[in-house]
Coordinates of C-alpha atoms in Angstrom, one line a residue:
X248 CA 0.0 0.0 0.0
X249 CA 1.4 3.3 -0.8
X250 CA 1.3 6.3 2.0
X251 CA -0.3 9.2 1.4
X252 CA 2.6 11.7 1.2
X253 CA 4.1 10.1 -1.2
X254 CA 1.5 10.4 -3.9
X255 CA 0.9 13.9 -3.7
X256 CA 1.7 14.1 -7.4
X257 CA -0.3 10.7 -8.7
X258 CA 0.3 7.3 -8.4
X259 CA 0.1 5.3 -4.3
X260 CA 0.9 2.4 -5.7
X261 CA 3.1 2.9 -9.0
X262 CA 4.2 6.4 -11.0
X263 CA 5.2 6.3 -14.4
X264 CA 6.8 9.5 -15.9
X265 CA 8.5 9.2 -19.7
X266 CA 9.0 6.0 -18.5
X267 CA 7.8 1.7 -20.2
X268 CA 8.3 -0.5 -17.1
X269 CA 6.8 -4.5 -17.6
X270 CA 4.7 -5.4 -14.5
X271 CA 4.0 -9.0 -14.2
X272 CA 2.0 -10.7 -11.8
X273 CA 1.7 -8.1 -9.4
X274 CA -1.2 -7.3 -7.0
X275 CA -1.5 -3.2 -6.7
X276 CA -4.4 -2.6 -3.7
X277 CA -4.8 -0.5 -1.2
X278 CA -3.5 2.2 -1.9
X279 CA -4.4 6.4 -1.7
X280 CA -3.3 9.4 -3.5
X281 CA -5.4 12.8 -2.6
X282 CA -4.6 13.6 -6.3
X283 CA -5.0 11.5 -9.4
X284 CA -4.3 8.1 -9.8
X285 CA -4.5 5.8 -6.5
X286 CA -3.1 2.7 -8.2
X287 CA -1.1 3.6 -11.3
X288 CA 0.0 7.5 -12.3
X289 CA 0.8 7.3 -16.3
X290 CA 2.2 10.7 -17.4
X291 CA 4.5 12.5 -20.0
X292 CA 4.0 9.5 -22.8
X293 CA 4.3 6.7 -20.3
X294 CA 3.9 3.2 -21.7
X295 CA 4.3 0.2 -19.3
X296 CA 2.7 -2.6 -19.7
X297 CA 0.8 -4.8 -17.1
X298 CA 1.0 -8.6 -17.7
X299 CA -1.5 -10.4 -15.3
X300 CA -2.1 -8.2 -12.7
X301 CA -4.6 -7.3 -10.4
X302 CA -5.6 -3.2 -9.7
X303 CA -7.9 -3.5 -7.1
X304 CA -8.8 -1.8 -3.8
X305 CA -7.4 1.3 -4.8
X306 CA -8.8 5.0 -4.4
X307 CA -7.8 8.4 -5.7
X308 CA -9.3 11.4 -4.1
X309 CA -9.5 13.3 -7.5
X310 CA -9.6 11.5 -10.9
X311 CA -8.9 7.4 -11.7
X312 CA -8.9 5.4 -8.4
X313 CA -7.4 2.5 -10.8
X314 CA -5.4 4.2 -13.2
X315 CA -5.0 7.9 -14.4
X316 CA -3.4 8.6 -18.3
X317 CA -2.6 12.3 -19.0
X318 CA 0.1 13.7 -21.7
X319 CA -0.1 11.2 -24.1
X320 CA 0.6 8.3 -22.4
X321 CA -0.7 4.4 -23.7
X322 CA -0.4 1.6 -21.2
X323 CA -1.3 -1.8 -21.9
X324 CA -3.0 -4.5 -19.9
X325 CA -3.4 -8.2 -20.8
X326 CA -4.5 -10.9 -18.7
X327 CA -5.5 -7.6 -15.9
X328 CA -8.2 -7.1 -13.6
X329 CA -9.2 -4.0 -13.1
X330 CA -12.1 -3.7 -11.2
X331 CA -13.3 -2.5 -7.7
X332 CA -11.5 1.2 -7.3
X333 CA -12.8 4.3 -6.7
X334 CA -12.1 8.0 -7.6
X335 CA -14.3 10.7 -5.9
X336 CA -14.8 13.2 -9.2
X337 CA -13.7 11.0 -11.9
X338 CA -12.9 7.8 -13.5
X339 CA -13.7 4.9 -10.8
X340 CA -11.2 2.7 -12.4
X341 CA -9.7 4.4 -15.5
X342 CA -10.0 8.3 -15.8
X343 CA -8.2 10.1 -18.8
X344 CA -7.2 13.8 -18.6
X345 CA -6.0 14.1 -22.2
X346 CA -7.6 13.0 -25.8
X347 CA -4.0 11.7 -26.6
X348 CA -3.3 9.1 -24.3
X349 CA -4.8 5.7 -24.4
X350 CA -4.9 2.1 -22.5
X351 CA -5.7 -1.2 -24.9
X352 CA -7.1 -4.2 -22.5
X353 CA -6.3 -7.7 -24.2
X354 CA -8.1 -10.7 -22.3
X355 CA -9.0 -8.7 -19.2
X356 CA -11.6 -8.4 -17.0
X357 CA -12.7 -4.3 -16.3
X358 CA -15.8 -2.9 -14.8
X359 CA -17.2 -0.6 -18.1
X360 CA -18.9 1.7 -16.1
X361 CA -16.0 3.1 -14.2
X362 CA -13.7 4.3 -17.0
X363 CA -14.3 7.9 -17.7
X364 CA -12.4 10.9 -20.1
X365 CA -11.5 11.9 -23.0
X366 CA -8.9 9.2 -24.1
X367 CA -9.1 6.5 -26.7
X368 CA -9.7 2.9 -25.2
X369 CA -8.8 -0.5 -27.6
X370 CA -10.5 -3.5 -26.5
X371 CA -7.7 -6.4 -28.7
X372 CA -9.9 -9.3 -27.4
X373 CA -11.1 -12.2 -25.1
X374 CA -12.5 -9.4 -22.5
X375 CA -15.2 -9.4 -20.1
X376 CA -17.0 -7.4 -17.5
X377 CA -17.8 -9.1 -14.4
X378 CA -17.0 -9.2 -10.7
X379 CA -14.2 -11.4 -10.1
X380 CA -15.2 -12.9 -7.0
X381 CA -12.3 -12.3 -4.3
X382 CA -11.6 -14.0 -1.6
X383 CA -12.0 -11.4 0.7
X384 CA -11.5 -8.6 -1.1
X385 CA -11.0 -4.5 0.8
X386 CA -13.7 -1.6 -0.3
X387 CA -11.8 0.6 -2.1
X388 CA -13.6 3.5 0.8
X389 CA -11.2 1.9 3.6
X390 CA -7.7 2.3 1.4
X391 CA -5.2 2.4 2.5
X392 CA -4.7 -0.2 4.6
X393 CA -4.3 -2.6 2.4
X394 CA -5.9 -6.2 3.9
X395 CA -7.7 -7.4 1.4
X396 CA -7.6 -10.9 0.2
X397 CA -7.2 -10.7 -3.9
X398 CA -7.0 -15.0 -4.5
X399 CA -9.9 -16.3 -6.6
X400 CA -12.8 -18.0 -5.1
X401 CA -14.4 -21.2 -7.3
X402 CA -16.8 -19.6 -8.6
X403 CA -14.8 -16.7 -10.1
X404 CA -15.2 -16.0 -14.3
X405 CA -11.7 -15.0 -14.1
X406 CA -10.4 -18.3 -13.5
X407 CA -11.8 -20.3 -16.6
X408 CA -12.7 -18.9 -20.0
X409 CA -11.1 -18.4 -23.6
X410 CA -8.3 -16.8 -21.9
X411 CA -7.7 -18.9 -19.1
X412 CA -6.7 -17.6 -16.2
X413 CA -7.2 -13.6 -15.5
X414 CA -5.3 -12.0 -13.0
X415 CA -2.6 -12.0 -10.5
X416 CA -3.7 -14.6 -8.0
X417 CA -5.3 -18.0 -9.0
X418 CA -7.9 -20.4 -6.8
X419 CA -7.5 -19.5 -3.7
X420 CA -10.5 -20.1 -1.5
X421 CA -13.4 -21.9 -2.6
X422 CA -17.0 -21.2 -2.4
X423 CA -20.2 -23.0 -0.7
X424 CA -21.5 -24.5 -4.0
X425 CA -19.6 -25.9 -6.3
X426 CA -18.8 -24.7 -9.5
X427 CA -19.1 -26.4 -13.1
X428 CA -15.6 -26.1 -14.9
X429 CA -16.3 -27.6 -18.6
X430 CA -18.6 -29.9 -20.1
X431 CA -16.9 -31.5 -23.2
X432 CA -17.5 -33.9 -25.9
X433 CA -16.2 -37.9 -25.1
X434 CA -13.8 -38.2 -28.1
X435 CA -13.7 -41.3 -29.9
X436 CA -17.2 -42.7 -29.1
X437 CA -20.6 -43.0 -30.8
X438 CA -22.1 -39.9 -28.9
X439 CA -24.5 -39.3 -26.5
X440 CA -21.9 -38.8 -23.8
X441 CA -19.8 -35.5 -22.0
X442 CA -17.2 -35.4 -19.6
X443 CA -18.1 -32.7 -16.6
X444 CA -15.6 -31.2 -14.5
X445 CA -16.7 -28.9 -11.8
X446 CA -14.8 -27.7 -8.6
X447 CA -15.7 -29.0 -4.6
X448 CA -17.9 -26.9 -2.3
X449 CA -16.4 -25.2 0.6
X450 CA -18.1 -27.7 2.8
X451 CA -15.9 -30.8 1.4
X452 CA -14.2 -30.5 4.0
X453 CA -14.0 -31.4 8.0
X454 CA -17.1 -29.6 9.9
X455 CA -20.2 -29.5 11.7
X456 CA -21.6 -29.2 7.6
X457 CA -19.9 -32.0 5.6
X458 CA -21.0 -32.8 1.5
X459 CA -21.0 -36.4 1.1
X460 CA -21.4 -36.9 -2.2
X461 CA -22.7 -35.1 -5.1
X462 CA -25.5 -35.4 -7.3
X463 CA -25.3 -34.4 -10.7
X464 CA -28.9 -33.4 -13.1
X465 CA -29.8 -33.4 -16.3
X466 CA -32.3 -30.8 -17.6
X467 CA -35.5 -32.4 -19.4
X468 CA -35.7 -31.9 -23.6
X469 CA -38.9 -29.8 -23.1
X470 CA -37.1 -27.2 -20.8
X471 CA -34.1 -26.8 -23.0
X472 CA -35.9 -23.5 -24.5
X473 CA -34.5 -22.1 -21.4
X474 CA -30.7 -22.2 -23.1
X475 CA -30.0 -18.9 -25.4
X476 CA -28.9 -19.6 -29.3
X477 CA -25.0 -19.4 -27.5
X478 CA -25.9 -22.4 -25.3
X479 CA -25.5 -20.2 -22.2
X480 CA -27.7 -21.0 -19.5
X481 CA -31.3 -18.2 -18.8
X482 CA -31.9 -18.2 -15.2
X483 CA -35.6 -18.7 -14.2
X484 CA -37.2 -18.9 -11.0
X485 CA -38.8 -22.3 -9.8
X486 CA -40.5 -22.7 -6.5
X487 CA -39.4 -23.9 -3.7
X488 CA -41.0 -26.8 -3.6
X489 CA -40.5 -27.8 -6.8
X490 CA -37.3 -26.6 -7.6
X491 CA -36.1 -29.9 -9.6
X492 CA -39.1 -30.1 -11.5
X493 CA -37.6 -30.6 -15.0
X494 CA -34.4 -32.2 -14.0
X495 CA -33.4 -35.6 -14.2
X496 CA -31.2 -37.3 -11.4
X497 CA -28.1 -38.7 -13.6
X498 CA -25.2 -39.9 -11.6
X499 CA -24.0 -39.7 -8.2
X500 CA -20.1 -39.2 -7.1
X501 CA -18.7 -39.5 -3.8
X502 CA -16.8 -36.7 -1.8
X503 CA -14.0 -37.4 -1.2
X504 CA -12.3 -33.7 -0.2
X505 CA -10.4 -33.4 -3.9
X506 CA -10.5 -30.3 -5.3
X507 CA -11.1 -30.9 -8.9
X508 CA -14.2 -33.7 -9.6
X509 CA -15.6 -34.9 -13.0
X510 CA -17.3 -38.3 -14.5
X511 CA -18.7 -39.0 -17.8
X512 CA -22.5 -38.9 -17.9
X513 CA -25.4 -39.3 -20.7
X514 CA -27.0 -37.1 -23.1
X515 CA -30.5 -37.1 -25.1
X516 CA -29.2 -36.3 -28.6
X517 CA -25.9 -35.4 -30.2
X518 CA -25.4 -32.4 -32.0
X519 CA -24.9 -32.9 -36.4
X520 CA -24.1 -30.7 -39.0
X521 CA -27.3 -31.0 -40.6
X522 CA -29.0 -30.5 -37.4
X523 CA -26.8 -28.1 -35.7
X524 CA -25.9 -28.0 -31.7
X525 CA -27.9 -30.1 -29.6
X526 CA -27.6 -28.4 -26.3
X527 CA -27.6 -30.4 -22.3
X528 CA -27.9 -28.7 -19.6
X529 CA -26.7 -30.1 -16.4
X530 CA -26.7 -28.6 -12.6
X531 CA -23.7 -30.6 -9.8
X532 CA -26.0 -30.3 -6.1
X533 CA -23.4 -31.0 -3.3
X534 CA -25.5 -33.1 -0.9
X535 CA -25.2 -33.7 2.7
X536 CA -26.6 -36.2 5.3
X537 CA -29.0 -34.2 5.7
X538 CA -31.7 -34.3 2.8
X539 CA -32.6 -30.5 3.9
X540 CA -28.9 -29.2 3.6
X541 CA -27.5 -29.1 -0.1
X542 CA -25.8 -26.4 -2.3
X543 CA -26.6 -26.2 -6.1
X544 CA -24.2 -25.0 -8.6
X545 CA -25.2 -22.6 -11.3
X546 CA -26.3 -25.0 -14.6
X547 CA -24.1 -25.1 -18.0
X548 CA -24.8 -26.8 -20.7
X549 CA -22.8 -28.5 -23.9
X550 CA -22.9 -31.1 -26.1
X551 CA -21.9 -34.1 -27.4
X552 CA -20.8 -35.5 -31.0
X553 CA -21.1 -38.8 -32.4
X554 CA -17.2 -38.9 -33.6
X555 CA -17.5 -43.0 -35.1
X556 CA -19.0 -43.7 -38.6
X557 CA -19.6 -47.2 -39.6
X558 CA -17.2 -49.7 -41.0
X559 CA -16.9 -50.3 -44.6
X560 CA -19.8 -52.4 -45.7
X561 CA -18.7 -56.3 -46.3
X562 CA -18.8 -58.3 -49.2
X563 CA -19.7 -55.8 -52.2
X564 CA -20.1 -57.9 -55.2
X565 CA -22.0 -58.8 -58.7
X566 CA -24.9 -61.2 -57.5
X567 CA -25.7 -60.8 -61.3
X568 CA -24.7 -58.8 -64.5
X569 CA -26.5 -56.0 -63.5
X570 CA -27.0 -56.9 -59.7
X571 CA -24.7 -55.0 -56.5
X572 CA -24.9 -56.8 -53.4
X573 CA -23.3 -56.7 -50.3
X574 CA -24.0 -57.9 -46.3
X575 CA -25.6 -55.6 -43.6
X576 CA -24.3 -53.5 -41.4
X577 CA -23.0 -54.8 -37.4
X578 CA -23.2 -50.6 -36.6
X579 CA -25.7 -50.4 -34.0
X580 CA -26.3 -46.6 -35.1
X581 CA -26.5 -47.7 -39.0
X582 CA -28.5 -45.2 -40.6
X583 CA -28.4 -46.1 -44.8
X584 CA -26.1 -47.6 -47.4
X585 CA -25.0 -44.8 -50.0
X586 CA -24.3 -46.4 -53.7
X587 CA -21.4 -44.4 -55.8
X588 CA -20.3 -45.0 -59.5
X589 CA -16.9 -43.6 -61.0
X590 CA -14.3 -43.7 -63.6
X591 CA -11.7 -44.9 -60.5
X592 CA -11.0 -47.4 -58.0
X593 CA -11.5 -44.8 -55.1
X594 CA -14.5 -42.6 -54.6
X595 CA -13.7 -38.5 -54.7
X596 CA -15.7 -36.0 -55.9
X597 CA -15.6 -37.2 -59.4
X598 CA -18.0 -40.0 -58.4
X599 CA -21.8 -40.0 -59.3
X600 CA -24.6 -40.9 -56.5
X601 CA -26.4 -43.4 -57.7
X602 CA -28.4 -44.5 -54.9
X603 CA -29.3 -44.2 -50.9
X604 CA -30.7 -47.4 -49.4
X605 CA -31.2 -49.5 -46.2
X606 CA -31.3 -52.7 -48.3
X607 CA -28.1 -54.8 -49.4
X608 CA -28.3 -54.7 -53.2
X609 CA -29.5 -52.8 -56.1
X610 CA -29.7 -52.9 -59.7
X611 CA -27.5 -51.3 -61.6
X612 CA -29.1 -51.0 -64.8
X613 CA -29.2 -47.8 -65.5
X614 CA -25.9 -46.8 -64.3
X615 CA -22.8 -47.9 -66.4
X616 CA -20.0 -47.2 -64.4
X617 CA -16.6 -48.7 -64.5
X618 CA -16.3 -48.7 -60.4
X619 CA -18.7 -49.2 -58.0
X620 CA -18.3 -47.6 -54.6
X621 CA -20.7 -48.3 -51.5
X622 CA -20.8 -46.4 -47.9
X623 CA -22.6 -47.0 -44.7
X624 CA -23.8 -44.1 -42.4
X625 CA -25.2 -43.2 -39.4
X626 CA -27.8 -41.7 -37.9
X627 CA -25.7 -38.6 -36.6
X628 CA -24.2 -38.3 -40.7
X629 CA -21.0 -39.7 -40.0
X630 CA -20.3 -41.5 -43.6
X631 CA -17.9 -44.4 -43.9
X632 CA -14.9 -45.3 -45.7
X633 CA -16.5 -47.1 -48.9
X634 CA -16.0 -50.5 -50.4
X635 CA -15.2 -50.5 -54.1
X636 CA -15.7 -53.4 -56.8
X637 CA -15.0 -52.9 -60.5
X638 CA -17.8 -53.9 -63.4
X639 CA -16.8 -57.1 -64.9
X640 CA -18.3 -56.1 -68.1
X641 CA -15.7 -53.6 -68.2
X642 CA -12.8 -55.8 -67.1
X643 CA -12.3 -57.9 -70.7
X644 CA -14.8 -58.3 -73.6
X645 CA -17.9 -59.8 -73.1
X646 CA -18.5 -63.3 -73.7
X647 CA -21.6 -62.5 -75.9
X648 CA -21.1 -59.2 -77.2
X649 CA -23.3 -56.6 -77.3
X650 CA -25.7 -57.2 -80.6
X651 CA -25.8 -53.5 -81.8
X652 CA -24.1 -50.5 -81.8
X653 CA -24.8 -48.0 -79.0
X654 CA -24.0 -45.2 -77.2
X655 CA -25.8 -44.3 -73.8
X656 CA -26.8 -41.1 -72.1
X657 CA -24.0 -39.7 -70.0
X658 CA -24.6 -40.2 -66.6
X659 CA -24.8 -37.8 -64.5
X660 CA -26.9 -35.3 -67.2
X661 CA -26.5 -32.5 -66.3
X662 CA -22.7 -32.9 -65.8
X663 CA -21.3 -30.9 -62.8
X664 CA -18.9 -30.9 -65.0
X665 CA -17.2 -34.0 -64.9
X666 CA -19.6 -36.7 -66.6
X667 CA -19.3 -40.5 -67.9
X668 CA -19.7 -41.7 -71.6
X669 CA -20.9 -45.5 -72.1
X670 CA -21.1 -47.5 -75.2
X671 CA -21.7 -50.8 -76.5
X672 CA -19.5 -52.2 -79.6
X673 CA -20.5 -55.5 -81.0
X674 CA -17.5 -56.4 -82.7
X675 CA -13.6 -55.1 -82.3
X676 CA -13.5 -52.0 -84.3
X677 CA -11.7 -48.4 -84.8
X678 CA -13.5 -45.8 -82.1
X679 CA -14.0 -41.9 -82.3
X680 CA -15.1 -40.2 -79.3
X681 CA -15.5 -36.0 -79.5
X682 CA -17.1 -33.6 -77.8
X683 CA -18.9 -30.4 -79.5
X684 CA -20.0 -27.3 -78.5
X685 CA -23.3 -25.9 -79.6
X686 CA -21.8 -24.1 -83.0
X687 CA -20.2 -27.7 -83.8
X688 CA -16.9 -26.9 -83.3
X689 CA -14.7 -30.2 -81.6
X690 CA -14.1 -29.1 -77.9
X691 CA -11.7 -32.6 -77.3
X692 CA -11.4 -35.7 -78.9
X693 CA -12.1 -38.6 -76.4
X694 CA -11.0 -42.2 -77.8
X695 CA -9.2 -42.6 -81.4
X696 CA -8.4 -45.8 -81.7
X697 CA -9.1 -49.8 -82.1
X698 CA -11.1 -50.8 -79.1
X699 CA -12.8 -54.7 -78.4
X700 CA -16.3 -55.9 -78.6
X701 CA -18.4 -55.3 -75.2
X702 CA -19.7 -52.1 -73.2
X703 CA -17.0 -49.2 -72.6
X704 CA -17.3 -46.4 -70.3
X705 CA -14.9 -43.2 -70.7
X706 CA -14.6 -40.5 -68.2
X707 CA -15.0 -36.4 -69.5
X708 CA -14.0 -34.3 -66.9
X709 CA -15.6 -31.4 -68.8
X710 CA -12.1 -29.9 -70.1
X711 CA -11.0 -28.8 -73.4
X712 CA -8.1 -30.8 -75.0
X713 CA -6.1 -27.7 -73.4
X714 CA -6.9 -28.7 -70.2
X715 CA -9.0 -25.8 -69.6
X716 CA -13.1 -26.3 -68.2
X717 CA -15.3 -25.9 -70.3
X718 CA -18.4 -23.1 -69.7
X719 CA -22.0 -24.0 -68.8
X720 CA -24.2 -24.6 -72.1
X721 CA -25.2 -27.3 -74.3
X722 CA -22.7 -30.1 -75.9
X723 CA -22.5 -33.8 -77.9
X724 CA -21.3 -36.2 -78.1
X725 CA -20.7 -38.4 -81.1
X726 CA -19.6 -42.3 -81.3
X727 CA -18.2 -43.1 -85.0
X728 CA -17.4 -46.6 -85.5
X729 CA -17.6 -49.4 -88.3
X730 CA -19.5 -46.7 -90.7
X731 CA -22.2 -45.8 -88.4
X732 CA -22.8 -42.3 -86.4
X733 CA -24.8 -41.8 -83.1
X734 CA -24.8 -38.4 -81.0
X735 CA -26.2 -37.9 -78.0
X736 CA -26.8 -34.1 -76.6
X737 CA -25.1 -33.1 -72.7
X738 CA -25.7 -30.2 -70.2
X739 CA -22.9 -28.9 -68.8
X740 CA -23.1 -26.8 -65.4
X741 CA -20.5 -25.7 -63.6

């Protein structure tokens, strides 16, 4: 605590004239200046910079019980309280007496309404406005004497958040209810389960008022209208005799005087990215041996993820010609079997959805595909690696031919761009395959060359012969072969 004649000038607990000092991890409380600035006096261009601190308890009997800036000075605080000063004319916890100075606040915690002045302030990021929740903290009206105690009770929102810990002093005495931590996703499971972590009530400890063990609740679907569109928990009012009246009992753990708890307990749903977050809310009640004596946290909420998608499906083969089969899924969240054809022996984005389906075959009639691809999913969308088998049609000649000359519809029409051509040749013969635009001009030249009797499929990834895509609009495509001509007309979008 700084003495009150020497801060005549500004500045009980620290002056800064033309000067940058680092402060780390310092508490600066309880201190008085008649003047300006009863914890930090920034003047003549000062710039220090405070680096998890705590200004607290401090009082000024002019302007900025916290901190005073004047002549173009610019302090910095990250990782700061800055909270419970006070100034009798001006500026509670920040007071400026210049438009040129500044202070920038990076992950800290400061109480909004007591800044005051002219000055520029830059909030970086990460801060927050709330009280931190001392241990025993001094009123800034009895500085300076300086007894305050400035550790962090459990409950305080300066010990957990984006930026971790805020201040000077960590835990350091710990409240009558305890106090929810996190509630995370279980990683590497098929959902519908969170870890919670919370910290022990006060009375988990020796005493006439001992917790025994701790019950831990579940809020009821139909009340989770209560949780904002954050997932932040609405406080409501419930009666006293019915105050867990939407809450399900979930899990009981035994007290056992640690300081940190947690266990891994059910949801109702998991949250999808079709679907979006699926919010649970839970509340921890510390319990004692007597049913009449407990102490409820405040609820949070989260969510879980189902983070396993199904196996590759088993068996995928040709029952017949134009027959994909394959065996049913052991995943006891199986949702539906998705059918892909392609040009390749691994499914990407060049593949072509044939098919979903919750049976174990389909026909493939209307699909000519070199590869056939199939994927098992589940009911929180998780897709599968896929199994692949390759058309025996398309593997060597047929047997028995094809008896006419043909050339299918691309599949997929419209192509996106990329797109499949299929044919059938009857007998070995010389092949031209093109591609023309809507003025007849040859956009690329597919196949020129001797190819065997049977059913062909060739791949167009909608490119010019320079490699370059082609535009949305209209094409064909033309077969020649053994004299005879047939076109078929495309969409390409892109």
């Amino acid at each position: 605590p700084g003495s009150v004649e020497y801060a005549q000038s500004g500045g009980a607990g620290l002056h800064c004239w033309h000067s940058a000092p680092i402060i780390t991890r310092c508490v600066i409380s309880g201190n008085f200046a008649p003047g300006r600035g009863g914890g930090v006096n920034c003047f003549s261009g000062s710039m220090p910079v405070f680096v998890s601190c705590t200004i607290t308890g401090n009082r000024a009997g002019v302007y900025g019980g916290g901190l005073r800036c004047d002549w173009d000075s610019a302090p910095s605080l990250e990782h700061c309280i800055l909270w419970g000063n006070c100034a009798e004319v001006l500026g509670d916890e920040l007071a400026f007496n210049d438009s040129g100075s500044s202070v920038a606040f990076f992950c800290c915690d400061v109480r909004l309404s007591g800044i005051e002045g002219p000055g520029d302030v830059m909030w970086i990021g990460g801060n927050s406005e709330a009280d931190p929740l001392f241990c025993d903290p001094e009123s800034c009206e009895d500085a300076p004497t300086g007894a305050g105690d400035y550790g962090l009770s459990s409950c305080s929102p300066c010990l957990f958040g984006e930026c971790g810990q805020i201040g000077a002093n960590g835990l350091s005495c710990w409240h009558e209810s305890p106090h929810i931590v996190s509630i995370e996703d279980v990683g590497n499971d098929q959902g519908r389960q969170v870890r919670m972590k919370w910290l022990r009530s006060s009375y988990d400890a020796a005493g006439d008022t001992v917790v025994t063990d701790y019950g831990v609740y579940r809020r009821q679907d139909e009340y989770l209208r209560l949780a904002d569109p954050e997932g932040h928990w609405i406080s409501g009012t419930v009666a006293a005799d019915s105050r867990m009246d939407g809450w399900d009992y979930v899990a009981s753990i035994p007290a056992r005087r640690d300081s940190v708890y947690q266990t891994v307990v059910s949801t109702l749903c998991d949250s999808t990215a079709e679907g979006g977050i699926c919010w649970a809310a839970f509340l921890v009640s510390a319990m004692t041996s007597d049913p009449g004596i407990f102490f409820d946290s405040q609820p949070d909420s989260g969510y879980s993820v189902d983070n396993l998608a199904p196996g590759v499906p088993d068996g995928l083969h040709f029952e017949s010609p134009l027959l994909l089969a394959w065996q049913e899924s052991d995943a006891e969240d199986f949702c539906y079997f998705t059918v892909y054809g392609s040009h390749i022996d691994q499914l990407d984005e060049t593949a072509v959805l044939i098919t979903h389906t919750t049976g174990t075959s389909v026909q493939i009639s209307e699909h000519t595909h070199w590869y056939y691809h199939v994927t098992a999913t589940d009911f929180a969308g998780n897709e599968g690696d896929e199994a692949t088998t390759r058309d025996p049609a398309q593997v060597s000649p047929a047997v028995d031919p094809p008896g006419t000359f043909d050339l299918y519809q691309n599949q997929p029409n419209p192509g996106r761009p990329g797109t499949l051509f299929s044919f059938d040749l009857p007998v070995e013969v010389d092949v031209l395959l093109r591609v023309f635009d809507a003025a007849g001009r040859v956009v690329v030249t597919l196949i020129d060359e001797p190819m065997a009797a049977g059913r062909h499929s060739i791949p167009w990834s909608g490119t010019r012969a320079s490699g370059e895509l082609v535009g949305t609009g209209v094409y064909f495509c033309r077969l020649e072969a053994d004299g005879k001509v047939v076109t078929k007309r495309l969409v390409v979008i892109r």
